[in-house]
PDB file of C-alpha atoms in Angstrom:
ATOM      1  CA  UNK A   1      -1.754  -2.982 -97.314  1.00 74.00           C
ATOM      2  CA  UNK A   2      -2.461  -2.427 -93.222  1.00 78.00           C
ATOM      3  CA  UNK A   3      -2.713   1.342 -93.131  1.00 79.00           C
ATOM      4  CA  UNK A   4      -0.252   2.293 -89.795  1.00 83.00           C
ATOM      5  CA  UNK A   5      -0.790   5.845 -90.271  1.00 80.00           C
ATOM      6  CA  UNK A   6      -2.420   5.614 -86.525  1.00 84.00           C
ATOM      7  CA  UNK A   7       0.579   4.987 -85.384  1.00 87.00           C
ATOM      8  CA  UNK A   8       1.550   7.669 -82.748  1.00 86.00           C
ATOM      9  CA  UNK A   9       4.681   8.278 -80.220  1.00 85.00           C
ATOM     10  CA  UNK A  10       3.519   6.894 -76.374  1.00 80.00           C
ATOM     11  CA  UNK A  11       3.491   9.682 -74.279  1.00 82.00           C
ATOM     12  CA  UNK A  12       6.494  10.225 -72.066  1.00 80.00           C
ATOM     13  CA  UNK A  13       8.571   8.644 -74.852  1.00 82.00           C
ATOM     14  CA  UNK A  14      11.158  10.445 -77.138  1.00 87.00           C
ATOM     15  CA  UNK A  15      12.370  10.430 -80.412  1.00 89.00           C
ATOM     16  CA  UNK A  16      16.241  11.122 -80.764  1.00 91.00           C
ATOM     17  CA  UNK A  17      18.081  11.957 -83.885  1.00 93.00           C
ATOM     18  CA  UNK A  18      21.301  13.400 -85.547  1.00 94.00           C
ATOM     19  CA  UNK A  19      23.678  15.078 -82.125  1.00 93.00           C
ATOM     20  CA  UNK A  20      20.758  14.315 -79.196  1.00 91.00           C
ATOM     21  CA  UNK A  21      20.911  10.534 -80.412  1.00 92.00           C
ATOM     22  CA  UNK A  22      24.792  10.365 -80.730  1.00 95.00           C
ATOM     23  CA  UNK A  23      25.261  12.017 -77.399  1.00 95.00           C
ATOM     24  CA  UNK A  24      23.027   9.614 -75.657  1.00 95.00           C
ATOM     25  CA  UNK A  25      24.838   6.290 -77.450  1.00 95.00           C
ATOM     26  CA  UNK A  26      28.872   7.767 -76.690  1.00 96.00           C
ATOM     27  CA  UNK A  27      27.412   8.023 -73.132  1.00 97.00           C
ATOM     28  CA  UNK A  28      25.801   4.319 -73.435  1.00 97.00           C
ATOM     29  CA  UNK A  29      28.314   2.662 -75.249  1.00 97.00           C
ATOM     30  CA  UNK A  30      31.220   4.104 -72.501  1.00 97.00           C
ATOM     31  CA  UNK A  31      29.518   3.346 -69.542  1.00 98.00           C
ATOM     32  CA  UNK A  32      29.172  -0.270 -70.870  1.00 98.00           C
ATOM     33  CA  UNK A  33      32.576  -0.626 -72.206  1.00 97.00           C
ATOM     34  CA  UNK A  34      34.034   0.594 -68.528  1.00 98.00           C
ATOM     35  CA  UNK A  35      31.494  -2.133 -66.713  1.00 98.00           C
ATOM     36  CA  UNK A  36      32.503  -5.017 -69.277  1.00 97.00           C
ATOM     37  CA  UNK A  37      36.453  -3.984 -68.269  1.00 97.00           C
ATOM     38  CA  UNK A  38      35.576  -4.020 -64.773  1.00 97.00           C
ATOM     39  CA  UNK A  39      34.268  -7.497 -64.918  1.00 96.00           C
ATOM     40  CA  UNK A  40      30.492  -7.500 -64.895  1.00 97.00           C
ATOM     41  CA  UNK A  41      28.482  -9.771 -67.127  1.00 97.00           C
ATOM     42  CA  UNK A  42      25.809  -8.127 -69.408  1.00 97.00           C
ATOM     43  CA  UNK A  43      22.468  -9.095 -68.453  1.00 97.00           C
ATOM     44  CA  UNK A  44      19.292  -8.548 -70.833  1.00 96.00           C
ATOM     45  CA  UNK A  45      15.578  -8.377 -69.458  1.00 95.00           C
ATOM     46  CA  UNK A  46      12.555  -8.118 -71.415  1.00 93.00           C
ATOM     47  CA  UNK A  47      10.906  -5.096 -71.828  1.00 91.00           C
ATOM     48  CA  UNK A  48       7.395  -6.591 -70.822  1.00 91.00           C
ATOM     49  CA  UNK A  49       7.272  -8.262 -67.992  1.00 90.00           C
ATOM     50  CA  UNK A  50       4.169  -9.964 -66.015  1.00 89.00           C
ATOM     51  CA  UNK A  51       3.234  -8.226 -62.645  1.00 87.00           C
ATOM     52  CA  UNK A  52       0.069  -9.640 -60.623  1.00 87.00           C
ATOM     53  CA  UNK A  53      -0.934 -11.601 -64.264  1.00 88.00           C
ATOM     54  CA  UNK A  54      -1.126  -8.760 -65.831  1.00 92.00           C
ATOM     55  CA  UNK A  55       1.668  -7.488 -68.880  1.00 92.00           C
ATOM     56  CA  UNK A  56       3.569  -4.198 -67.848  1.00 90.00           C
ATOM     57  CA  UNK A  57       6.198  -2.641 -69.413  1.00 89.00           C
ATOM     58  CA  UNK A  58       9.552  -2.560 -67.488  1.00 91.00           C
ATOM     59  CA  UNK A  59       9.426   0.378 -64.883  1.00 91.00           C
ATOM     60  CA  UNK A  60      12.613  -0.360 -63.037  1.00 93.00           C
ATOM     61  CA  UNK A  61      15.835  -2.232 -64.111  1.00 95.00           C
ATOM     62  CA  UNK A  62      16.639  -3.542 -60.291  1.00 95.00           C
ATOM     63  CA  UNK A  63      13.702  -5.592 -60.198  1.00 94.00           C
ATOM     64  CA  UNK A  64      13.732  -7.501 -63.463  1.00 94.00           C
ATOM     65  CA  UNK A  65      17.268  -8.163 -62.625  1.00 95.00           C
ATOM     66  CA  UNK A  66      16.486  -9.369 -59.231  1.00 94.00           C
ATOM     67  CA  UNK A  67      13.962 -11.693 -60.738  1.00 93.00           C
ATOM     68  CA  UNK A  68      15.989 -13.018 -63.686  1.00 93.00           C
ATOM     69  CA  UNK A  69      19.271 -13.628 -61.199  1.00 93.00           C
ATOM     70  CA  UNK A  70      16.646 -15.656 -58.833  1.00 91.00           C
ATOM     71  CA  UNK A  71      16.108 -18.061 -61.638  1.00 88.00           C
ATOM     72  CA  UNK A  72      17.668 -21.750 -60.885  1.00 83.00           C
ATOM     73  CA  UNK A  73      20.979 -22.092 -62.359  1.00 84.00           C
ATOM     74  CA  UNK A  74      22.428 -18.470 -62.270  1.00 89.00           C
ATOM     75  CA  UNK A  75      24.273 -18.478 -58.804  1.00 87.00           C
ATOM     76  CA  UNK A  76      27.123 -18.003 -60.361  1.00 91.00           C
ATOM     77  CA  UNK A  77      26.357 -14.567 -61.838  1.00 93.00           C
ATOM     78  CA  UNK A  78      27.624 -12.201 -58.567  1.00 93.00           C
ATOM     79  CA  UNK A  79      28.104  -8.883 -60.845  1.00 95.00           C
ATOM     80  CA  UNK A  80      26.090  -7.831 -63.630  1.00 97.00           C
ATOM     81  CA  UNK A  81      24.992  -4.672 -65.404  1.00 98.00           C
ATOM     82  CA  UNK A  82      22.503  -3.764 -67.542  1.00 97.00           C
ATOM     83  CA  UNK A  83      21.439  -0.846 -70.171  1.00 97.00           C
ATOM     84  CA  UNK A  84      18.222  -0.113 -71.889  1.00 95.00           C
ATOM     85  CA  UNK A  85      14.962   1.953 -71.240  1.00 92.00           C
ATOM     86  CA  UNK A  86      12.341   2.134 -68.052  1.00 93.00           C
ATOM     87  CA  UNK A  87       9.021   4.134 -68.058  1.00 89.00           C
ATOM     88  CA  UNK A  88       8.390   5.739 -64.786  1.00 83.00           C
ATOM     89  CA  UNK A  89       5.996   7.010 -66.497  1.00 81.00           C
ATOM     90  CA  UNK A  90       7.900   8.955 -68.907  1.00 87.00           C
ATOM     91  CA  UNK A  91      10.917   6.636 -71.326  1.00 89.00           C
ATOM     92  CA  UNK A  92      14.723   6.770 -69.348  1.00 91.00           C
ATOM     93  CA  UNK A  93      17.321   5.790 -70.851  1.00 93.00           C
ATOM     94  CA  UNK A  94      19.735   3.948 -67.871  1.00 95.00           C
ATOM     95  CA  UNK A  95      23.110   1.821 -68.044  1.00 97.00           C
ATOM     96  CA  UNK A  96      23.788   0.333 -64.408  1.00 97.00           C
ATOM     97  CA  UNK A  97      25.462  -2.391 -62.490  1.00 97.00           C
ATOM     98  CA  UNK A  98      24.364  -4.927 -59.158  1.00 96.00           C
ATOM     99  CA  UNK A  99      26.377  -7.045 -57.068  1.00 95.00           C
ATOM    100  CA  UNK A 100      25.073  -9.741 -54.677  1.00 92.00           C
ATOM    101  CA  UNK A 101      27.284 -12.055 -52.421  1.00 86.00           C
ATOM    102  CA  UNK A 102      29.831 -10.112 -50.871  1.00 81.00           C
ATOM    103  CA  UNK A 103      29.229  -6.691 -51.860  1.00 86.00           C
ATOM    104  CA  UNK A 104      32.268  -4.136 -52.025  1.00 89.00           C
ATOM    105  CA  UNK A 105      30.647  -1.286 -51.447  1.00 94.00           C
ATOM    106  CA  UNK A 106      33.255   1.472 -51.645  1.00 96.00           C
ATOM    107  CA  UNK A 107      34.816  -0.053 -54.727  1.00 96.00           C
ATOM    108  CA  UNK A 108      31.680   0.149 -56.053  1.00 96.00           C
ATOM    109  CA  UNK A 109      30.881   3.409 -55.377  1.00 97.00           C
ATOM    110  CA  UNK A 110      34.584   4.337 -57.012  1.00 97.00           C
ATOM    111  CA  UNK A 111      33.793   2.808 -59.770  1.00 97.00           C
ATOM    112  CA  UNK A 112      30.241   4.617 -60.593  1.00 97.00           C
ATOM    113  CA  UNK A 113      32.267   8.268 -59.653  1.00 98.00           C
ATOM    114  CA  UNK A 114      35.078   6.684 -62.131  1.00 98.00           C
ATOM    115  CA  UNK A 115      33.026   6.012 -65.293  1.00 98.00           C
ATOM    116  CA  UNK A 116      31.063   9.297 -64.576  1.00 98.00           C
ATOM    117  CA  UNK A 117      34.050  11.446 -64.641  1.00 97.00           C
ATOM    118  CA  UNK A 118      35.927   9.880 -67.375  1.00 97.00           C
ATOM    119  CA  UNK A 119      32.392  10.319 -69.461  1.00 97.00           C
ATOM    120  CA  UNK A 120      31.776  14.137 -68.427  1.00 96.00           C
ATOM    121  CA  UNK A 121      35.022  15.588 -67.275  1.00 95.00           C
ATOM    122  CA  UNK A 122      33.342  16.845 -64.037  1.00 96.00           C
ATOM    123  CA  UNK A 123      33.663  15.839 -60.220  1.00 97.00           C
ATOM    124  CA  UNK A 124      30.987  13.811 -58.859  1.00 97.00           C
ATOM    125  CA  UNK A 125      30.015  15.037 -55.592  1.00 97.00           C
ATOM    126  CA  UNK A 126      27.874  12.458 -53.330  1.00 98.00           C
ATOM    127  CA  UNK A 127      25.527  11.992 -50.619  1.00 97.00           C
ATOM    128  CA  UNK A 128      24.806   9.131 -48.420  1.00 97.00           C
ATOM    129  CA  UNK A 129      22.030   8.281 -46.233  1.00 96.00           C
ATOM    130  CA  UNK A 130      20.733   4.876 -44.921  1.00 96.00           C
ATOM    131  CA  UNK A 131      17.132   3.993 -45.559  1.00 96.00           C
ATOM    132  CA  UNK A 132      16.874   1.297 -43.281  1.00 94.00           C
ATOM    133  CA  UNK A 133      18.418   2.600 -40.739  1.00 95.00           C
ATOM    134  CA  UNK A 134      15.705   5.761 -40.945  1.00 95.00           C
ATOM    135  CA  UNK A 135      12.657   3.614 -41.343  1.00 94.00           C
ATOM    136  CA  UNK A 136      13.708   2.006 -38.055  1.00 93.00           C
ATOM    137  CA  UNK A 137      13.705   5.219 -36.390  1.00 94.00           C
ATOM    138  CA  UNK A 138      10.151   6.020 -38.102  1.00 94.00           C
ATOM    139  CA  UNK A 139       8.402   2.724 -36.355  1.00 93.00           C
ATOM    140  CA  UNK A 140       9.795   3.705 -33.158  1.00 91.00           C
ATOM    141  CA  UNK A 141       7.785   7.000 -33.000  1.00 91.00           C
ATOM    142  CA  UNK A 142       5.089   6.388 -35.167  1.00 91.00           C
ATOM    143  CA  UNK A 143       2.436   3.739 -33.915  1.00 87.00           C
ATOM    144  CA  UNK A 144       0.181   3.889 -36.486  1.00 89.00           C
ATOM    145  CA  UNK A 145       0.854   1.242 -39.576  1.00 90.00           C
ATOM    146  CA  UNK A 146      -0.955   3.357 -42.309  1.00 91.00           C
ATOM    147  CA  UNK A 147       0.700   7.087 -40.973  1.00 92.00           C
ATOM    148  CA  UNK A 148       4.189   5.079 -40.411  1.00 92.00           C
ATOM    149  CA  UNK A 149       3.789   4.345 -44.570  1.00 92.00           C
ATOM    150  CA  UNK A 150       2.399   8.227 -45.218  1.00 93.00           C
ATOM    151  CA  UNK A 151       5.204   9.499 -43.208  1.00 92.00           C
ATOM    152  CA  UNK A 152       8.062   7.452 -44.954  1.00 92.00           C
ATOM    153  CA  UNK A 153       6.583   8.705 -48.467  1.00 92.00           C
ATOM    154  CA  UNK A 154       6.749  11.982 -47.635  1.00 92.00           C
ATOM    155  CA  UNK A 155      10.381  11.318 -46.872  1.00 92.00           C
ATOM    156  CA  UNK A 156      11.265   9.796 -50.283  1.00 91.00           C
ATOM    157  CA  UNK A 157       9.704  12.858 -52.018  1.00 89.00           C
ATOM    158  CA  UNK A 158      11.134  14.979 -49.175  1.00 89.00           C
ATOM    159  CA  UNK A 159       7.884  16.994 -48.854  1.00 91.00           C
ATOM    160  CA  UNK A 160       9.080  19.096 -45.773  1.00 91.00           C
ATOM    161  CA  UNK A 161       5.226  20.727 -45.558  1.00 92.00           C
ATOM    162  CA  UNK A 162       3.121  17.310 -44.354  1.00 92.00           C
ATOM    163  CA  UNK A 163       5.881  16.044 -42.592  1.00 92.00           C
ATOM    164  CA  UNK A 164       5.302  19.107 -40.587  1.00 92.00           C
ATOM    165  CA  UNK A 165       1.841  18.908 -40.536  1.00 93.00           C
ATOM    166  CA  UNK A 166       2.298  15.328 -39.327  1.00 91.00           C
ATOM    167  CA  UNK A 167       4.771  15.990 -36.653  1.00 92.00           C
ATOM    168  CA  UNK A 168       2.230  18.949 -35.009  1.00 92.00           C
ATOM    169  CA  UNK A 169      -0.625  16.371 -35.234  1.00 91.00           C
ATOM    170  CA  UNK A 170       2.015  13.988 -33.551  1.00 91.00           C
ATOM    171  CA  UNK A 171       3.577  16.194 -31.328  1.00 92.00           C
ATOM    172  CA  UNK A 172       7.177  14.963 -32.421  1.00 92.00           C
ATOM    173  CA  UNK A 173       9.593  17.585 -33.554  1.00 91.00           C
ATOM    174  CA  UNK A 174      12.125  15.335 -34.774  1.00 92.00           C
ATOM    175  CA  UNK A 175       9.837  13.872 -37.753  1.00 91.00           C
ATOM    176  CA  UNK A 176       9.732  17.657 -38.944  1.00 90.00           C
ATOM    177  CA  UNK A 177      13.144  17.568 -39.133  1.00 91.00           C
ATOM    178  CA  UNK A 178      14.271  14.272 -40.740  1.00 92.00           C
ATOM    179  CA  UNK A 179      14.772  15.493 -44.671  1.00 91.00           C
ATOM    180  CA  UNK A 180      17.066  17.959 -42.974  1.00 91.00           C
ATOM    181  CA  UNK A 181      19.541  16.235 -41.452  1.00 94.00           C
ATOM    182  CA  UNK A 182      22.807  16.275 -42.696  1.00 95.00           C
ATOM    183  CA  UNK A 183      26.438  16.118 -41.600  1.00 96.00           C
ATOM    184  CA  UNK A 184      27.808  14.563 -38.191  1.00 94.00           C
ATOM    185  CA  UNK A 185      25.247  17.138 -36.850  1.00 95.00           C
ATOM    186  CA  UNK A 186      21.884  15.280 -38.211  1.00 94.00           C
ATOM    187  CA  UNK A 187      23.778  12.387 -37.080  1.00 95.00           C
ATOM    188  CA  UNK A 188      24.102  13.469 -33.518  1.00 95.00           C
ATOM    189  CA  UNK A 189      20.279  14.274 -33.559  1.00 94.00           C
ATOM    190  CA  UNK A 190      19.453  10.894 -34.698  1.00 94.00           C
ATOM    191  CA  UNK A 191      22.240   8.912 -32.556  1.00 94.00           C
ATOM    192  CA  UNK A 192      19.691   8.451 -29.061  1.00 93.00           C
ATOM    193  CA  UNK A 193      16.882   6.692 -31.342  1.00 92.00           C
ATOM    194  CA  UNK A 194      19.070   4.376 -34.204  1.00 94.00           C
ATOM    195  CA  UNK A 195      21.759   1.644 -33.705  1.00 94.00           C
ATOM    196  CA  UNK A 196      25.143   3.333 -32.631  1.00 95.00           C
ATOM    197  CA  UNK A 197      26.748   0.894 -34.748  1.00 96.00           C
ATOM    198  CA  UNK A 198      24.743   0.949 -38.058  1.00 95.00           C
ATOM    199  CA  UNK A 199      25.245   4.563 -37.891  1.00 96.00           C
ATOM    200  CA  UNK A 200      28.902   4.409 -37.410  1.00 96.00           C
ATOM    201  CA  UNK A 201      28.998   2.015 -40.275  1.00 96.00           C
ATOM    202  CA  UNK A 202      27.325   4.968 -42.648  1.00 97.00           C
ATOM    203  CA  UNK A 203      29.696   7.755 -41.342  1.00 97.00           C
ATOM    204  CA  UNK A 204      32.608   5.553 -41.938  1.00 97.00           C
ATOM    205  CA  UNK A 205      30.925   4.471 -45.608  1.00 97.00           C
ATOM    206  CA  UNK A 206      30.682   8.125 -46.092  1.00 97.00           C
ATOM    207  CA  UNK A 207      34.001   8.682 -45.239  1.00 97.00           C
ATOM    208  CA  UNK A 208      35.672   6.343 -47.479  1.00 97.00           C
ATOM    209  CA  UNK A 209      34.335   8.003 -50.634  1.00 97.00           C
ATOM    210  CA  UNK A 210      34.319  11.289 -49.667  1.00 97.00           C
ATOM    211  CA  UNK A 211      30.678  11.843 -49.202  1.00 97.00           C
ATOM    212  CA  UNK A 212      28.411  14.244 -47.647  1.00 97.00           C
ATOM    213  CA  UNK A 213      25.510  12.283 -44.632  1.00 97.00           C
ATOM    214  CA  UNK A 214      21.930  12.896 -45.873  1.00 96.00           C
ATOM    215  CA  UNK A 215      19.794  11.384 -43.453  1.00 95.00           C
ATOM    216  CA  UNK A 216      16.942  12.298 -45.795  1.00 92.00           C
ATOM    217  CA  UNK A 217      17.784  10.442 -48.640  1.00 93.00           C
ATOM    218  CA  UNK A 218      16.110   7.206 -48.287  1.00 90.00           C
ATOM    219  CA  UNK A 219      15.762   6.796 -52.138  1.00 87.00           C
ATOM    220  CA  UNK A 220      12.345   6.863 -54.582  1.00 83.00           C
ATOM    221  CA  UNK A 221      12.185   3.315 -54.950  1.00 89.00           C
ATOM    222  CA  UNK A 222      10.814   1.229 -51.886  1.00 91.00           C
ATOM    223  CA  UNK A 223      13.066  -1.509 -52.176  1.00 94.00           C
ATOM    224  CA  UNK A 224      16.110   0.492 -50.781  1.00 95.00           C
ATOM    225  CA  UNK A 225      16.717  -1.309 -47.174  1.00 94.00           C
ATOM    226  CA  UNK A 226      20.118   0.111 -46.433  1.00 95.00           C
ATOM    227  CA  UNK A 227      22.639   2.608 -47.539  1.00 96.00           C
ATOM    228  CA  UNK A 228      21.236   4.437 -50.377  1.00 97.00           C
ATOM    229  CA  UNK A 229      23.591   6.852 -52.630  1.00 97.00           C
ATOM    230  CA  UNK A 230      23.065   9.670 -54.873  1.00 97.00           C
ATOM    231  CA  UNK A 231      25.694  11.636 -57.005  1.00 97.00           C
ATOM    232  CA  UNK A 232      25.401  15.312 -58.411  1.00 97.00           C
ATOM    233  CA  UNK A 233      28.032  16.891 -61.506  1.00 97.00           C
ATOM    234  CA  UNK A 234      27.544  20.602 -62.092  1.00 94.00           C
ATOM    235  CA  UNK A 235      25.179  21.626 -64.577  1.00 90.00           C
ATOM    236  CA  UNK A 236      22.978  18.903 -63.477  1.00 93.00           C
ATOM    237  CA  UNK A 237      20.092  19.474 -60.708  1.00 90.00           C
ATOM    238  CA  UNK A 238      19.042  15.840 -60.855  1.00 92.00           C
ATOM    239  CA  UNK A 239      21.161  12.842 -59.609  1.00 95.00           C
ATOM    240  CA  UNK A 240      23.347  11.445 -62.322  1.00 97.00           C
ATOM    241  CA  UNK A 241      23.916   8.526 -60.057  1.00 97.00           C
ATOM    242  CA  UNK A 242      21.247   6.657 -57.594  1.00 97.00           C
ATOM    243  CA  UNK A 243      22.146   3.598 -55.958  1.00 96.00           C
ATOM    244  CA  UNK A 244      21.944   1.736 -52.381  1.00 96.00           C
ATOM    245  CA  UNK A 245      21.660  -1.469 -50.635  1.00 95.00           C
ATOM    246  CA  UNK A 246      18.102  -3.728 -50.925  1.00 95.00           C
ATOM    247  CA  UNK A 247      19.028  -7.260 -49.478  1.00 92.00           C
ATOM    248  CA  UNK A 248      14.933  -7.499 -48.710  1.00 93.00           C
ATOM    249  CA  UNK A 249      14.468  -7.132 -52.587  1.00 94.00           C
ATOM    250  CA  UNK A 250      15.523 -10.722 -53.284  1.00 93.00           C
ATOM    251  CA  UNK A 251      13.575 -12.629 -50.288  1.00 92.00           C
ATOM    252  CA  UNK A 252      10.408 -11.507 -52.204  1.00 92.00           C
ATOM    253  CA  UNK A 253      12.103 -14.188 -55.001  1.00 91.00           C
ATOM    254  CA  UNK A 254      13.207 -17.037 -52.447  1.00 90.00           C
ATOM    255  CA  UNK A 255      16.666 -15.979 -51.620  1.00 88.00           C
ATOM    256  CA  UNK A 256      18.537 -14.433 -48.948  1.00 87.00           C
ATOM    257  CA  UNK A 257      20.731 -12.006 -50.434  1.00 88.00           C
ATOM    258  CA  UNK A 258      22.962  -8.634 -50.236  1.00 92.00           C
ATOM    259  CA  UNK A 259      22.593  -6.885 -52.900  1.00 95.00           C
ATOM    260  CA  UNK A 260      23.801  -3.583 -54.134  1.00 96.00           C
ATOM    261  CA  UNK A 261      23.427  -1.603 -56.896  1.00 97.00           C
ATOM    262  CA  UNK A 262      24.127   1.520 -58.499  1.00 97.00           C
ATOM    263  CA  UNK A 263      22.125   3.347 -61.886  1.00 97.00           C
ATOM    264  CA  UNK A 264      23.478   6.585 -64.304  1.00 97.00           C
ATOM    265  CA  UNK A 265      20.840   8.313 -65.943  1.00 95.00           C
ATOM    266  CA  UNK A 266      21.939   8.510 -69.693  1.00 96.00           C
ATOM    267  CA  UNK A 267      19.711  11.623 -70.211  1.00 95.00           C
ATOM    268  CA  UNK A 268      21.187  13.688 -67.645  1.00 95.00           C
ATOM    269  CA  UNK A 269      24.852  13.161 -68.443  1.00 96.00           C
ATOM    270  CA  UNK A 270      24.178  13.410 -71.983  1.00 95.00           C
ATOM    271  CA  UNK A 271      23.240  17.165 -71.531  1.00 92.00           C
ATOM    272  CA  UNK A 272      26.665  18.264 -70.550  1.00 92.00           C
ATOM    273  CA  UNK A 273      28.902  16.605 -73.450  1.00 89.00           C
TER     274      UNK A 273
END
């Protein structure tokens, strides 16, 4: 008989048994009973993928399903949601949902705070920023293509020290003070260098779901080309919710698209039931 006693757990993966495991499924199985009520189609990816000819296992849900949705003969499929594991590097567990078309973004955003809620029992308190609107503001005052890229990174991991370090070798205060900028106050700083209107549309966005501005957030993944989203319960320092707009995400498969999406992280809101 093949001997498979060399058979060892990947790192950054996770066993689950007995309460962990059954927390982690009541959260899985509700989020995806409250998207299949809500009208979105299940969609399944593979967990390996090829990337550049070479096999990789899945590292992020809103890719594969940009890819598989660019196939011929899936138009029709406008709403979809998904639920399985990504390695980034360590295993998540995530349940989300994407819309392309004509994207109702508030409804959307409802809906994510709904299902979290209902799940945990706990308000959902949100952000909202606008990644594209921020990386506009960064080519403006930054010439250089390889420092426009360094200082966008440090944005997305909100490292306040070399952003300083880059605005004294730059000589531009305000790219100190980007990951700060919140409220109609960081919106007022930013107003003399964005679009009046784009940033009107984001304070009104905000509005509408009762969110705080976070011209900061511009989201880990470099996709995000618009409004991106994040939502906080107590008990929880990470996100519970990530989401935004990437419309750019599906001309890299041959299609002009909006597209929105949002993500719950199954570990996180599995702590507090």
């Amino acid at each position: 008989m093949q001997s498979f006693s060399t058979i060892r757990l990947k790192d950054g993966a996770t066993d689950y048994v007995g309460q962990s495991a059954e927390r982690l499924q009541r959260v899985i199985r509700q989020l995806e009973d409250g998207l299949e009520q809500s009208n979105y189609t299940r969609l399944i990816t593979p967990l390996i993928e090829e990337v550049g000819g070479r096999e990789q296992i899945r590292m992020d849900f809103t890719t594969s399903v940009a890819r598989a949705l660019s196939e011929r003969g899936r138009e029709q499929y406008k709403r979809v949601f998904y639920s399985g594991s990504v390695f980034q590097p360590e295993e998540k567990f995530q349940v989300g949902f994407e819309e392309r078309g004509v994207i109702a973004e508030v409804e959307a955003i409802q809906l994510g705070v709904r299902l979290i809620e209902e799940l945990t029992g706990k308000e959902v308190t949100l952000s909202i920023g606008d990644a594209g609107l921020i990386e506009h503001l960064i080519e403006t005052r930054v010439g250089d293509h390889h420092l426009r890229d360094q200082v966008t990174q440090m944005l997305r991991l909100r490292n306040v020290i070399e952003l300083k370090r880059i605005a004294r070798e730059l000589d531009d205060a305000l790219l100190a003070k980007l990951p700060l900028l919140f409220g109609r106050e960081g919106a007022e700083q930013i107003l003399p260098y964005v679009d009046e209107t784009r940033l009107n549309a984001v304070i009104d966005l905000a509005d509408a779901v009762n969110a705080d501005l976070d011209f900061g957030q511009m989201g880990l993944q470099t996709y995000y080309d618009g409004v991106t989203i994040h939502g906080f319960i107590e008990g929880v320092t990470e996100p519970v919710l990530v989401g935004g707009r990437y419309d750019r995400l599906y001309e890299q498969f041959g299609q002009e698209q909006q597209a929105f999406g949002i993500g719950f992280s199954v570990e996180r809101l599995a702590e507090v039931l």
